[in-house]
């Protein structure tokens, strides 16, 4: 009876949540795993914990699955709930794989394969994951770069995070206060770094090469104050895309921002920090009596960077074939 009630409530919540959906689109996994405002969030740690659960589950033989297995994700969820509600920690033995058939069956279903086109994740605007941690984990584990995301209508994440009963908005500072052993904390952090080491974290950008080399120097000095330019080359651009400048010599670079905070507006991902950076580049141009437009472009997200890289590669290839 309780199981049916739980399923009904969950379904009702999903119906209400879907009414709030603003847009659905494909987003790079890396954009959802980047530290929000420079901090690893509790939800990102939760995704890491699910990967750790999946790995140890898939490494066990059929007869050993569900026996004496730690449930990282369930433990962390429970600890976050305890911290936010001020309750006393309940015996974690009740969260074993053997007793939690739903979680065990969910993991077992991945053994027969996973269709990345089915299901997805849910985010708030600002782009901040609120649902889909299982799917995110399996994507990362299997090396799938993108996930379908539903963006719900704007909710103030900063205010929501302060509510005691909301674990999903907790930043790393809250995560540090839950009752985890230091060794467990270090394991999660190492796993997060391992995941990010194999995940793209750079944005693609390009600027016109100005005759006044002082302008070029000022722009790249500014770029490095927002992050790090990890790669740079010059190309002769003859493209006619709205972003690109026909006939100019361009610096094409890879840029790793120190912080990232994505918004979804006008059906595009926009970075709060890249918008600020672009405004400061325009100030430099105005100060040097250059028009504050036509200087180039910096992708706001890894999702956009991947599309931009592909576009530039295809158009350069087409140009070479036609010449």
Coordinates of C-alpha atoms in Angstrom, one line a residue, residues 72-244:
X72 CA 27.6 5.9 -1.2
X73 CA 24.7 7.8 -2.8
X74 CA 22.1 6.7 -0.3
X75 CA 24.4 7.4 2.6
X76 CA 25.2 10.9 1.4
X77 CA 21.5 11.7 0.7
X78 CA 20.6 10.6 4.2
X79 CA 23.4 12.6 5.8
X80 CA 22.4 15.7 3.9
X81 CA 18.8 15.2 5.0
X82 CA 20.0 14.8 8.6
X83 CA 22.1 17.9 8.5
X84 CA 19.3 20.1 7.0
X85 CA 16.6 18.8 9.3
X86 CA 18.7 18.5 12.4
X87 CA 17.6 14.9 13.0
X88 CA 19.7 12.1 14.5
X89 CA 21.5 9.8 12.2
X90 CA 19.6 6.6 11.6
X91 CA 21.4 3.2 11.4
X92 CA 22.9 3.1 7.9
X93 CA 22.5 -0.7 7.8
X94 CA 18.9 -0.1 6.5
X95 CA 20.4 1.4 3.4
X96 CA 22.3 -1.7 2.3
X97 CA 21.9 -3.0 -1.3
X98 CA 20.2 -6.1 0.0
X99 CA 17.4 -4.2 1.7
X100 CA 17.0 -1.5 -0.9
X101 CA 15.6 -3.5 -3.8
X102 CA 14.8 -0.4 -5.9
X103 CA 18.4 0.9 -6.0
X104 CA 19.7 -2.6 -6.6
X105 CA 17.3 -3.3 -9.4
X106 CA 18.1 0.1 -10.9
X107 CA 21.8 -0.7 -11.0
X108 CA 21.1 -4.2 -12.4
X109 CA 19.1 -2.7 -15.3
X110 CA 22.3 -1.0 -16.6
X111 CA 24.0 -4.4 -17.1
X112 CA 21.8 -5.1 -20.1
X113 CA 22.8 -1.8 -21.7
X114 CA 21.7 1.8 -21.4
X115 CA 19.9 3.9 -24.1
X116 CA 21.2 7.4 -23.7
X117 CA 18.3 8.7 -25.7
X118 CA 15.8 7.7 -23.1
X119 CA 15.3 9.9 -20.1
X120 CA 17.5 12.9 -19.2
X121 CA 18.0 15.4 -16.5
X122 CA 16.1 18.3 -15.0
X123 CA 17.7 21.7 -14.3
X124 CA 16.7 25.0 -12.9
X125 CA 17.5 28.3 -14.5
X126 CA 20.4 29.2 -13.6
X127 CA 21.4 25.9 -15.2
X128 CA 21.7 23.8 -12.0
X129 CA 21.0 20.1 -11.9
X130 CA 18.0 19.1 -9.7
X131 CA 17.1 15.6 -11.0
X132 CA 18.7 12.9 -13.1
X133 CA 21.7 11.9 -11.0
X134 CA 21.4 8.3 -11.9
X135 CA 21.4 9.1 -15.6
X136 CA 24.3 11.6 -15.3
X137 CA 26.3 8.9 -13.5
X138 CA 25.8 6.3 -16.1
X139 CA 26.6 8.8 -18.9
X140 CA 29.9 9.7 -17.2
X141 CA 30.7 6.0 -16.5
X142 CA 30.2 5.0 -20.1
X143 CA 31.9 8.1 -21.5
X144 CA 28.7 9.7 -23.1
X145 CA 29.4 13.4 -23.5
X146 CA 25.9 14.9 -23.7
X147 CA 22.6 14.5 -22.0
X148 CA 19.1 15.7 -22.8
X149 CA 18.1 18.4 -20.2
X150 CA 14.7 19.9 -19.3
X151 CA 15.1 23.5 -18.0
X152 CA 12.4 24.5 -15.6
X153 CA 11.1 28.0 -15.1
X154 CA 13.3 30.4 -13.1
X155 CA 13.6 29.7 -9.4
X156 CA 16.0 31.8 -7.4
X157 CA 18.7 29.2 -6.6
X158 CA 20.5 31.5 -4.1
X159 CA 17.3 31.8 -1.9
X160 CA 16.3 28.2 -2.4
X161 CA 19.7 27.0 -1.2
X162 CA 19.1 28.6 2.2
X163 CA 16.0 26.5 2.9
X164 CA 16.7 23.8 5.4
X165 CA 14.7 21.1 3.7
X166 CA 16.4 21.5 0.4
X167 CA 19.5 19.3 0.0
X168 CA 19.9 19.7 -3.7
X169 CA 21.0 23.3 -3.6
X170 CA 23.6 22.8 -0.9
X171 CA 27.0 24.0 -2.0
X172 CA 30.3 22.5 -0.9
X173 CA 30.4 24.5 2.3
X174 CA 27.3 22.6 3.5
X175 CA 28.6 19.3 2.2
X176 CA 31.7 19.8 4.4
X177 CA 29.6 19.9 7.5
X178 CA 27.8 16.5 7.1
X179 CA 28.9 13.6 9.2
X180 CA 31.3 11.9 6.7
X181 CA 34.6 10.4 7.7
X182 CA 37.6 12.4 6.4
X183 CA 38.8 9.3 4.4
X184 CA 35.3 9.1 2.8
X185 CA 35.4 12.8 1.9
X186 CA 38.8 12.4 0.3
X187 CA 37.7 9.4 -1.7
X188 CA 34.8 11.4 -3.2
X189 CA 37.0 14.4 -3.9
X190 CA 39.6 12.2 -5.6
X191 CA 36.9 10.6 -7.7
X192 CA 35.5 14.0 -8.7
X193 CA 38.9 15.2 -9.8
X194 CA 39.4 11.9 -11.7
X195 CA 36.2 12.5 -13.6
X196 CA 37.0 16.1 -14.4
X197 CA 40.5 15.2 -15.6
X198 CA 38.9 13.3 -18.4
X199 CA 36.2 15.8 -19.1
X200 CA 36.6 18.9 -21.3
X201 CA 36.8 22.1 -19.3
X202 CA 37.8 24.6 -22.0
X203 CA 35.8 27.1 -24.0
X204 CA 36.6 28.1 -27.6
X205 CA 37.1 31.7 -28.5
X206 CA 38.6 33.9 -31.2
X207 CA 39.5 37.6 -31.6
X208 CA 40.6 39.7 -34.5
X209 CA 44.3 40.3 -34.7
X210 CA 44.6 44.0 -34.2
X211 CA 47.4 46.1 -35.9
X212 CA 47.8 47.8 -32.5
X213 CA 49.6 44.9 -30.7
X214 CA 48.9 46.7 -27.4
X215 CA 45.2 45.9 -27.8
X216 CA 46.0 42.2 -28.4
X217 CA 48.2 42.2 -25.3
X218 CA 45.5 43.9 -23.1
X219 CA 42.8 41.5 -24.2
X220 CA 44.9 38.4 -23.5
X221 CA 45.9 39.9 -20.1
X222 CA 42.2 40.4 -19.4
X223 CA 41.4 36.8 -20.5
X224 CA 44.0 35.4 -18.1
X225 CA 42.5 37.4 -15.2
X226 CA 39.3 35.4 -15.8
X227 CA 40.9 32.0 -16.2
X228 CA 43.7 30.6 -18.4
X229 CA 44.3 30.6 -22.1
X230 CA 45.5 27.0 -22.6
X231 CA 46.1 27.0 -26.4
X232 CA 46.3 29.6 -29.2
X233 CA 46.8 29.8 -32.9
X234 CA 46.3 32.2 -35.8
X235 CA 44.0 31.5 -38.8
X236 CA 43.0 33.4 -41.8
X237 CA 39.2 33.6 -41.6
X238 CA 37.0 33.8 -44.7
X239 CA 33.8 32.6 -43.1
X240 CA 30.5 34.5 -43.3
X241 CA 28.8 33.3 -40.1
X242 CA 27.3 36.0 -37.9
X243 CA 30.0 35.5 -35.3
X244 CA 33.0 35.4 -37.6

